[in-house]
Coordinates of C-alpha atoms in Angstrom, one line a residue:
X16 CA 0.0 0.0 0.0
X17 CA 0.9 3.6 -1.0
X18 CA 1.4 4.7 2.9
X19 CA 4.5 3.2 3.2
X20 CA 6.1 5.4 1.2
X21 CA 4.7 8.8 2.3
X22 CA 6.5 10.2 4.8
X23 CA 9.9 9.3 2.3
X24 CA 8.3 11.4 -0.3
X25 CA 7.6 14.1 1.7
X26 CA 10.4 15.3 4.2
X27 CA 12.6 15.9 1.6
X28 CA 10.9 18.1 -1.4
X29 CA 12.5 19.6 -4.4
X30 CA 14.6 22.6 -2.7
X31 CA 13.2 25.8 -4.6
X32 CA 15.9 28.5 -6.0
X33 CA 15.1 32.2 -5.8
X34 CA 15.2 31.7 -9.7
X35 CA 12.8 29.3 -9.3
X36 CA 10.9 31.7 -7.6
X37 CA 11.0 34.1 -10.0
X38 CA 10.3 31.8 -12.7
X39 CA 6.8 30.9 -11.1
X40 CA 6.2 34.6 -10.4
X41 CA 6.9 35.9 -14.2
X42 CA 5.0 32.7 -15.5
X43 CA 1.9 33.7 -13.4
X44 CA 1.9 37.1 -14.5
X45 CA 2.4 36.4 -18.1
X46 CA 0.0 33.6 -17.8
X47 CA -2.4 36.0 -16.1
X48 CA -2.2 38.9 -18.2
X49 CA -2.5 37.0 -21.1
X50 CA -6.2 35.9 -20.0
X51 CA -7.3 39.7 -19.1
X52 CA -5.7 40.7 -22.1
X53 CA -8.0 38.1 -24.4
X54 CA -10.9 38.5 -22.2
X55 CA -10.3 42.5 -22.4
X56 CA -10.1 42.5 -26.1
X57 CA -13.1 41.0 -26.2
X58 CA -15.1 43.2 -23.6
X59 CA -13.7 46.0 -25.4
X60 CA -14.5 45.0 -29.2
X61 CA -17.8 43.6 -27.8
X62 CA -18.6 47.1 -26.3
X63 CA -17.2 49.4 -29.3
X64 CA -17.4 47.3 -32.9
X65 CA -19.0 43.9 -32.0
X66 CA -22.6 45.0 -31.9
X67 CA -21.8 46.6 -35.8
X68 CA -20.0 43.8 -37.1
X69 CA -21.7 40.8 -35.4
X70 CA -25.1 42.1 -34.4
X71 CA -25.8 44.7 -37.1
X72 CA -30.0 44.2 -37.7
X73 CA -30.7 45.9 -34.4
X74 CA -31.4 49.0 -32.6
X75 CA -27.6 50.2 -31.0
X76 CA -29.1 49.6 -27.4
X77 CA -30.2 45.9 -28.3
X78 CA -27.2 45.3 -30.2
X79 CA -24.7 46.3 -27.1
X80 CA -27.3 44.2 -25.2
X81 CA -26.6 41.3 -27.2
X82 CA -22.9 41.9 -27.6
X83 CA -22.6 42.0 -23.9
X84 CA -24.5 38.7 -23.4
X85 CA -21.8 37.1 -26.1
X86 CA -19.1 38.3 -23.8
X87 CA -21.0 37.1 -20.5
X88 CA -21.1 33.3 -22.8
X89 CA -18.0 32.7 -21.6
X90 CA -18.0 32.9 -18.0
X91 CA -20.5 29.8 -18.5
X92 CA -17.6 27.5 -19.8
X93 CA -14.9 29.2 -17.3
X94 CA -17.5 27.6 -15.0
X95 CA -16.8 23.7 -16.9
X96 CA -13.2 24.6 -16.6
X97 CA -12.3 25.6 -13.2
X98 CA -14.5 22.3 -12.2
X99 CA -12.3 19.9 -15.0
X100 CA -8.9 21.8 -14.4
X101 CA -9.4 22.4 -11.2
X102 CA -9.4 19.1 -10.2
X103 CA -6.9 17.9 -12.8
X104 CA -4.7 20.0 -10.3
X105 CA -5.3 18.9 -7.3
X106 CA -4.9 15.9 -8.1
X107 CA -1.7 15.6 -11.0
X108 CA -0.2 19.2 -10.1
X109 CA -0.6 22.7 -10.7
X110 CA 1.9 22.9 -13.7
X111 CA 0.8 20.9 -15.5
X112 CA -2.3 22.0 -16.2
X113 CA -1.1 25.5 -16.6
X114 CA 0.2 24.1 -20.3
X115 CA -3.2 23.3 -20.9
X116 CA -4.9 26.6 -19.9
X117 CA -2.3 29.0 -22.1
X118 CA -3.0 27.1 -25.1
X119 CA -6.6 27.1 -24.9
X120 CA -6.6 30.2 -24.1
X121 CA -4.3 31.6 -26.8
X122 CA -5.3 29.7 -29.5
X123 CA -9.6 30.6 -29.4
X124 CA -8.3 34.2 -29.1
X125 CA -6.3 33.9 -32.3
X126 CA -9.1 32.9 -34.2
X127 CA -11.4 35.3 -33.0
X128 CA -9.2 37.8 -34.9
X129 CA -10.0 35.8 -38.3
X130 CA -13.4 35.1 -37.8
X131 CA -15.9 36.2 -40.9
X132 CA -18.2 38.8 -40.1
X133 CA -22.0 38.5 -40.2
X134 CA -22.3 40.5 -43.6
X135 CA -19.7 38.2 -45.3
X136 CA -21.3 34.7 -43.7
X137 CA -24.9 35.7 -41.8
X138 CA -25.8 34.6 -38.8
X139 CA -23.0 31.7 -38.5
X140 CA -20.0 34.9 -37.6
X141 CA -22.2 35.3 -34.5
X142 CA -22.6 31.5 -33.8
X143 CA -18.5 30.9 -34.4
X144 CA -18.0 34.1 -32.0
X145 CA -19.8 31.9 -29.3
X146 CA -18.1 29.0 -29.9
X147 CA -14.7 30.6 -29.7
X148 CA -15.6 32.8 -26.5
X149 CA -16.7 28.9 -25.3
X150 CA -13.4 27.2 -25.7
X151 CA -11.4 30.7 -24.7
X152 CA -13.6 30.2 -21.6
X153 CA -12.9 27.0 -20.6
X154 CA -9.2 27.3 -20.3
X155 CA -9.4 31.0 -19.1
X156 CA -11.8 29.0 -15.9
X157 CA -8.5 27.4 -14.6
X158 CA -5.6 30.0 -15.5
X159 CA -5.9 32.5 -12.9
X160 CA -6.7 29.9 -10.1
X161 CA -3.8 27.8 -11.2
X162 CA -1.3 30.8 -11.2
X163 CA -2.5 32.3 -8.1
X164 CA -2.3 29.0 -6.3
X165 CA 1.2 28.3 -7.8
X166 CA 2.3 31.7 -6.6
X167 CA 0.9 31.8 -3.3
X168 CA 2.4 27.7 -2.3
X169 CA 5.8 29.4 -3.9
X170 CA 5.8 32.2 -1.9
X171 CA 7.3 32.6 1.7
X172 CA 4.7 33.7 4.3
X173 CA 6.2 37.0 5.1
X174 CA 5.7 37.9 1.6
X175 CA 3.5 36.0 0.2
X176 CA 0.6 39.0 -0.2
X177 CA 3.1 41.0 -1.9
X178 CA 4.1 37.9 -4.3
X179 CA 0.8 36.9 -4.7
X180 CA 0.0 40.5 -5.6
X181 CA 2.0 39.8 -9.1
X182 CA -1.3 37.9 -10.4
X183 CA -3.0 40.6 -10.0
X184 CA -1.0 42.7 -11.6
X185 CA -0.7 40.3 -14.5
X186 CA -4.6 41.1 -15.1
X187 CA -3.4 44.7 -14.7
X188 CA -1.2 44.3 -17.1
X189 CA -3.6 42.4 -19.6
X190 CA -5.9 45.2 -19.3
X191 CA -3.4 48.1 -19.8
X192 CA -2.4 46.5 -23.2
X193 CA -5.6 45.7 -24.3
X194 CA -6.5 48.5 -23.4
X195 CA -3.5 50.5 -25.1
X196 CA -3.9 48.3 -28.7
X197 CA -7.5 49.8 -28.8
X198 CA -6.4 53.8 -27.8
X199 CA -4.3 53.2 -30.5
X200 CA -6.6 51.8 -33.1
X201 CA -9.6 54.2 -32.3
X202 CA -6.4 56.9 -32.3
X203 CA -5.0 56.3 -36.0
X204 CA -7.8 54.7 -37.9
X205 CA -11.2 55.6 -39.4
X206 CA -14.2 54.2 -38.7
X207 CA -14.5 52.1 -42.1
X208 CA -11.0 51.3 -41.5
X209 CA -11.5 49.6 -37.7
X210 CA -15.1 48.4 -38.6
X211 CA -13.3 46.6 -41.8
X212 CA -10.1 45.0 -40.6
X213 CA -8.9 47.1 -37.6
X214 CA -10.5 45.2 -34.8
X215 CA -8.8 42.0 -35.9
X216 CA -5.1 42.4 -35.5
X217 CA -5.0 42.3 -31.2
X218 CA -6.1 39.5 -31.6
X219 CA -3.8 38.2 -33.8
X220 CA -1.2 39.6 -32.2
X221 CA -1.7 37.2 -28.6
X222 CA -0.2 34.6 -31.0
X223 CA 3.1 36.1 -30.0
X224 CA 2.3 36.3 -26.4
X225 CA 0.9 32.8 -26.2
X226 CA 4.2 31.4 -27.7
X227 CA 6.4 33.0 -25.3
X228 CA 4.0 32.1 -22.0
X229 CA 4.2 28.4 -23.2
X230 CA 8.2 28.5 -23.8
X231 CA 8.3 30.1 -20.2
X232 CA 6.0 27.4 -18.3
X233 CA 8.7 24.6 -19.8
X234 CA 11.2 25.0 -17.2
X235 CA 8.6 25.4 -14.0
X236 CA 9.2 23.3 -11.4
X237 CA 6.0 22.3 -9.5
X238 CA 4.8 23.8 -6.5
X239 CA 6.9 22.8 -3.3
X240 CA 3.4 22.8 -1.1
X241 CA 2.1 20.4 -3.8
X242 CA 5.2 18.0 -3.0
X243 CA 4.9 18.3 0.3
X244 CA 1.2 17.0 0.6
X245 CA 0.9 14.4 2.9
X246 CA -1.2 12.6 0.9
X247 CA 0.7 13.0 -2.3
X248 CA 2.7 9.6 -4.0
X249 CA 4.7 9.9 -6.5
X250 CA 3.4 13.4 -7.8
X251 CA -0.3 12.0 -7.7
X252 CA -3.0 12.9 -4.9
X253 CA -4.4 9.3 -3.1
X254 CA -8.3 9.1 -3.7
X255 CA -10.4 9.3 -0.8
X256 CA -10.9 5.7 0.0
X257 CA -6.9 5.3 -0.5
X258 CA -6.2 8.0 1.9
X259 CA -8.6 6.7 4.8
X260 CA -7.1 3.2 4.3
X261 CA -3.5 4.9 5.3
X262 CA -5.8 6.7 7.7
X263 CA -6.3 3.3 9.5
X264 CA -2.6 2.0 9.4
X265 CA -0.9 5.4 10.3
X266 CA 0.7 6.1 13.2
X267 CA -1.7 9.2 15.1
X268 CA 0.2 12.3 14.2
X269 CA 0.1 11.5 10.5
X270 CA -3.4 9.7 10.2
X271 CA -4.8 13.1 12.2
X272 CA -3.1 14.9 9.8
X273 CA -4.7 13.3 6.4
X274 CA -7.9 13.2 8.6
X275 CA -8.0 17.3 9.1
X276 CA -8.3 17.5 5.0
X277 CA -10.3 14.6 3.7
X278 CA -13.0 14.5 7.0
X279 CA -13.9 18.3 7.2
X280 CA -16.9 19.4 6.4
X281 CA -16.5 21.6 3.4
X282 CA -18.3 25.2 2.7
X283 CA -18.0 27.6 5.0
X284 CA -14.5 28.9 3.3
X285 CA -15.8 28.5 -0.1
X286 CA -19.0 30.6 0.9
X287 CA -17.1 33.1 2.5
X288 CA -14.3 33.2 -0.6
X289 CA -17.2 33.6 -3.0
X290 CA -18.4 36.7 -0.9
X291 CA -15.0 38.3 -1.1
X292 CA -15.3 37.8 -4.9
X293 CA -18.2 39.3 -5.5
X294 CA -17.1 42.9 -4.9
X295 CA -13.8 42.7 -7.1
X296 CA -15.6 40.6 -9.5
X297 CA -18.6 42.7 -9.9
X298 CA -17.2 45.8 -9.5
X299 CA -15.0 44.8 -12.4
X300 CA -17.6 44.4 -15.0
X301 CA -19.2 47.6 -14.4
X302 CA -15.8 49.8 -14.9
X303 CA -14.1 47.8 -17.5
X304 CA -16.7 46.4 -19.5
X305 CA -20.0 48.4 -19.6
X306 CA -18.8 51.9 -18.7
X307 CA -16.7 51.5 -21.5
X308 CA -19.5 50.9 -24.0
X309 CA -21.8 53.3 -22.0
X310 CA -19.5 56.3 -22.0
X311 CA -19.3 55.9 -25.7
X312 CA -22.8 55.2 -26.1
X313 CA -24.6 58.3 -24.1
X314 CA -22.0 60.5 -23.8
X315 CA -20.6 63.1 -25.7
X316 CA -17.1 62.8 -25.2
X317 CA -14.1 61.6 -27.9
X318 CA -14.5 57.7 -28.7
X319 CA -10.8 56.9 -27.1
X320 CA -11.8 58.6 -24.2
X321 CA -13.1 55.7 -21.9
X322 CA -10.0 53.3 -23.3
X323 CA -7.5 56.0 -22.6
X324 CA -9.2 56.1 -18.6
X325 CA -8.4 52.6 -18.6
X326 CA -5.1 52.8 -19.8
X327 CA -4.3 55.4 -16.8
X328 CA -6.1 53.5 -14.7
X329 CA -3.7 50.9 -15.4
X330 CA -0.8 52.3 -15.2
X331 CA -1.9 53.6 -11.8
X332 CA -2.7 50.0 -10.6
X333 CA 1.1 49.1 -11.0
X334 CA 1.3 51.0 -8.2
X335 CA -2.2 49.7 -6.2
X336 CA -1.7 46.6 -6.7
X337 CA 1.7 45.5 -5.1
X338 CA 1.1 48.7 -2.1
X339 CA -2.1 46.9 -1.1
X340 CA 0.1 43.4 -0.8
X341 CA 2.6 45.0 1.1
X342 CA -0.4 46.5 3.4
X343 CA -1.8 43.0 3.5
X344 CA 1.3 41.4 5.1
X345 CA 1.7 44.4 7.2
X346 CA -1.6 44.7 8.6
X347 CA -3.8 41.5 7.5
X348 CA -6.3 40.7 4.9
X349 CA -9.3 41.8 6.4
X350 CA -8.3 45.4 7.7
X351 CA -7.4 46.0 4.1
X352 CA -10.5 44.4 2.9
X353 CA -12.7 46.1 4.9
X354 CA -11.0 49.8 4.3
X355 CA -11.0 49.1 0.3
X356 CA -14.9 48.3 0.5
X357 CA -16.2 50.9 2.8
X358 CA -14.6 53.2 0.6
X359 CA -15.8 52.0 -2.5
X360 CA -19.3 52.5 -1.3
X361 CA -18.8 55.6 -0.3
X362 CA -17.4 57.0 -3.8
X363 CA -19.8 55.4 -5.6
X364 CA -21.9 58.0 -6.4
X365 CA -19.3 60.7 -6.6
X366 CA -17.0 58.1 -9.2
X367 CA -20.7 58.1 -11.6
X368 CA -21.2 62.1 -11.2
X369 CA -17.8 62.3 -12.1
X370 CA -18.0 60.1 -15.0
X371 CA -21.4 61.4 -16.4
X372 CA -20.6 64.8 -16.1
X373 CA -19.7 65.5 -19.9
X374 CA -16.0 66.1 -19.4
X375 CA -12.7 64.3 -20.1
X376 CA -11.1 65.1 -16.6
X377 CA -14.0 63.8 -15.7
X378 CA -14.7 60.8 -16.9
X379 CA -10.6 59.9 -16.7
X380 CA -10.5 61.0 -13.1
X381 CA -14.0 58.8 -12.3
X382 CA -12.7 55.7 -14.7
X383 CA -9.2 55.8 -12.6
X384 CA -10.9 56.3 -9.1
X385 CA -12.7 53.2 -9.9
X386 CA -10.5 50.9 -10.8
X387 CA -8.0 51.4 -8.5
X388 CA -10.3 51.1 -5.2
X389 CA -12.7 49.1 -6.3
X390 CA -11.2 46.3 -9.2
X391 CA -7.4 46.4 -9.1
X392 CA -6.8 47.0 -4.9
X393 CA -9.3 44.4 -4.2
X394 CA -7.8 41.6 -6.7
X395 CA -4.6 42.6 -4.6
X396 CA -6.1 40.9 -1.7
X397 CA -8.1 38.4 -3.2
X398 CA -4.9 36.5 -5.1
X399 CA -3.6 35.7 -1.9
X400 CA -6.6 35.7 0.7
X401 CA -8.5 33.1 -1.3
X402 CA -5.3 30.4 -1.6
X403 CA -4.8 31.4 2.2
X404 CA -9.0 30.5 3.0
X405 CA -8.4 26.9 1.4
X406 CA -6.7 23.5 2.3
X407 CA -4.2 22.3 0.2
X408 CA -6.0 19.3 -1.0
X409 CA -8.5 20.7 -3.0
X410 CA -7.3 24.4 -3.1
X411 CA -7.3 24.5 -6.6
X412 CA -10.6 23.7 -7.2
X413 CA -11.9 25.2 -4.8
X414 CA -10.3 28.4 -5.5
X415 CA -11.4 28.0 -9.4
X416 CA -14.8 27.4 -8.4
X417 CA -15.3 30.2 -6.0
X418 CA -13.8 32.6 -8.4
X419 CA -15.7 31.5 -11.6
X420 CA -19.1 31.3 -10.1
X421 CA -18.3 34.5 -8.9
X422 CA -17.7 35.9 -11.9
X423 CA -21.0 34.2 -13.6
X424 CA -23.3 36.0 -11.1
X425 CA -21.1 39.1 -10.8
X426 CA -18.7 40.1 -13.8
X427 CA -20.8 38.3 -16.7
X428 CA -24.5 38.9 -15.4
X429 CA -23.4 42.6 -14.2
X430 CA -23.1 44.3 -17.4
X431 CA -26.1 43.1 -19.0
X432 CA -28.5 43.6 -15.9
X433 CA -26.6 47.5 -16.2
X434 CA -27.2 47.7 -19.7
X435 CA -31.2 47.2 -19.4
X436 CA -31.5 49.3 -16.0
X437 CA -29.8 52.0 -17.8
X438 CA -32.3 51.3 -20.3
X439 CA -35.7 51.3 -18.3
X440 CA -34.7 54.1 -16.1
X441 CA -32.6 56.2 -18.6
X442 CA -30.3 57.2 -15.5
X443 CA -26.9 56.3 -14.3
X444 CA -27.6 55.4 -10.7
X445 CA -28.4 52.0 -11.2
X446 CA -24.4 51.5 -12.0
X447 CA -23.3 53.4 -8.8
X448 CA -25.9 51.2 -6.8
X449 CA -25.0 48.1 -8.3
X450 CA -21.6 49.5 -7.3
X451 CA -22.8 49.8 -4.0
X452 CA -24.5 46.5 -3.4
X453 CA -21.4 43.8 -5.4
X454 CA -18.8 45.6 -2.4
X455 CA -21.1 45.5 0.8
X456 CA -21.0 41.8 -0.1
X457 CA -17.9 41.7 0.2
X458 CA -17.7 43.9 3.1
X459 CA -19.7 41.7 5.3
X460 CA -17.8 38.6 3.8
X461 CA -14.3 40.0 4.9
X462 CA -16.2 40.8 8.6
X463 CA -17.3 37.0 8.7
X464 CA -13.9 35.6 7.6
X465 CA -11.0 34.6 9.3
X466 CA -7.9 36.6 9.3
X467 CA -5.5 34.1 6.9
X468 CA -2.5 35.9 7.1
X469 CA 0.6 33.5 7.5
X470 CA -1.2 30.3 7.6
X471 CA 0.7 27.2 6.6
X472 CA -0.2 26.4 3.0
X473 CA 0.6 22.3 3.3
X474 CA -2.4 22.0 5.6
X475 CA -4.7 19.6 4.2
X476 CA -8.2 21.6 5.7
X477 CA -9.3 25.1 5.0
X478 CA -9.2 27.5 7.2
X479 CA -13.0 27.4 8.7

């Protein structure tokens, strides 16, 4: 039986370099900013040239309805993925399934770029747009789970909000140059010109990136926590049934050990993770996916203006984002959660006066405001608080779960219940309350929690 061999396998795991280190930390950005870049492509061409190109019969308002839905499509299969991948990686390793998840990924967003349009093929460029937002989906479900668990069991505890903080900053970094390919396409082209062939080349272009993410992921090593799983053989996680029969035959320390993750009753971490999701997840869609199309839509300011926020916005986070970490080991997770919320609610309103008010400064200043409070500083605290809520046994999925359903009731939902309460009321406050209501969740989730700060990572059980 397997148990004879555990404790060998596990006192001595692979020793992990500082280049290792920084190895898995490059590869999760990358990794991670290659998602938000594909997925910010798309909320981007969905908000400014899909509803022309794809959805063409209809009024403006129904088509960015239905463009919006399109883009929601493929939090459904990130739903099917974080379940298959997320699994796959609890139980073979978080690596390699990382291979997996960059070519998916990379590969549906290539072809976006060449897909027909509906006046060359009808209604099958719509039904190919689905498909490929489907299959981009489905490895985009695992990614960010997979790198943030890989960087937060990489990571020393000291450090590890900081560290972790690099994912997020890899969807920072996804977003700026997303963001910064359409300023510069909306910039230097006409309308005939981005309508006709413009809107194609980012996404031909992630070809280069996904090349260079795969290259990169060749020479990770796996994660040290991973190895160091008690009730991990031979780089495979025991099933249940094998686990409790080296329950029975252990000695007490290690069978109370293996007991702790595969006997605890599961929920009340994933609950509470899902909570602290909603607000970044939520808030998230509303700032970088519908304001974008609204601005342009009701407003009479420039075209580039609401990318061009974004891009600041951005640029800013590169800032946010690792200061929030460094807070986060300072201070805790759930001081800085409950500071970042509270004050999210309370510019709400201000951020949407600011942004409706006809201006550029504006608009910019609201965009910025925005995204740095209440997307980017709050996915500062969620890479790492979410690995820290879960055991190491079934972390991954977990994690992938809690962030993907998250993202089906909060990011994908979000913009299209926005678009038709802007509709019906033909007012703004419906965003600012939506704003509102996504970070009290998480507000009373991050009172409810635990603080997670330091916890081992190799326990087997979450943390409530």
């Amino acid at each position: 039986m397997k148990d004879s061999v555990i404790a060998a396998q596990q006192t001595h795991p692979a020793d992990r370099t500082a280049g290792d280190l920084a190895r898995a930390a490059v590869s999760g950005w990358l990794g991670t900013a290659m998602e938000f870049m594909d997925f910010q492509l798309y909320s981007l061409a969905a908000a400014i040239v899909f509803n022309k190109i794809f959805f063409p019969d209809v009024s403006p308002a129904i088509g960015l309805i239905a463009a919006m839905a399109t883009y929601g499509v493929g939090y459904v299969a990130r739903l099917a993925g974080a379940v298959y991948f997320g699994r796959m990686g609890d139980r073979i390793g978080r690596k390699k399934v990382l291979y997996l998840t960059i070519l998916l990924m990379g590969a549906s967003t290539t072809l976006i770029g060449a897909l027909p349009t509906y006046a060359a093929v009808g209604i099958l460029a719509p039904v190919l747009l689905v498909v490929l937002r489907l299959i981009q989906g489905f490895g985009a479900g695992a990614e960010i789970a997979g790198a943030t668990v890989l960087l937060a069991e990489y990571a020393p505890a000291k450090r590890r909000g900081l560290i972790s903080s690099l994912v997020s900053l890899g969807t920072n970094s996804g977003t700026l140059a997303a963001s910064g390919l359409w300023a510069v396409l909306l910039g230097v082209l006409s309308e005939d010109q981005l309508l006709s062939w413009g809107w194609r080349l980012p996404f031909l272009l992630s070809f280069v990136l996904m090349v260079f993410a795969f290259w990169l992921r060749r020479g990770l090593k796996e994660s040290p926590v991973f190895e160091e799983r008690a009730d991990v053989v031979d780089g495979v996680a025991l099933a249940k049934d094998e686990v409790e029969s080296v329950i029975a035959r252990a000695d007490e320390a290690e069978g109370s050990v293996l007991a702790a993750g595969i006997r605890q009753r599961k929920g009340k971490a994933f609950f509470l993770a899902l909570g602290l999701r909603f607000g970044q997840a939520g808030n998230s869609g509303l700032v970088q996916t519908f304001l974008v199309g609204y601005i342009a839509t009701n407003l009479a300011v420039g075209r580039s203006v609401p990318t061009d926020a974004i891009v600041y916005g951005s640029l800013l986070g590169f800032a946010t984002v690792p200061l929030v970490g460094l807070l986060g080991d300072r201070f805790g997770r759930r001081a800085l959660y409950l500071t970042l919320t509270a004050l999210t609610v309370v510019i709400a309103f201000p951020v949407m006066l600011l942004i409706t008010s006809g201006s550029t400064p504006g608009v910019m200043l609201g965009m910025v405001l925005g995204l740095n409070v209440g997307v980017l500083g709050l996915f500062s605290l969620e890479s790492v608080t979410m690995a820290e809520l879960f055991g190491a046994r079934t972390r991954f999925t977990q994690l992938a779960l809690a962030k993907e359903i998250g993202g089906i009731l909060a990011t994908a939902i979000g913009p299209v219940l926005a678009a038709g309460l802007t509709a019906v009321t033909g007012s703004w406050w419906p965003i600012a309350a939506m704003l509102i209501v996504y970070s009290l969740i998480t507000f009373v989730s991050a009172l409810l929690a635990p603080e997670t700060r330091g916890r081992d990572l190799v326990r087997l059980e979450d943390a409530v």
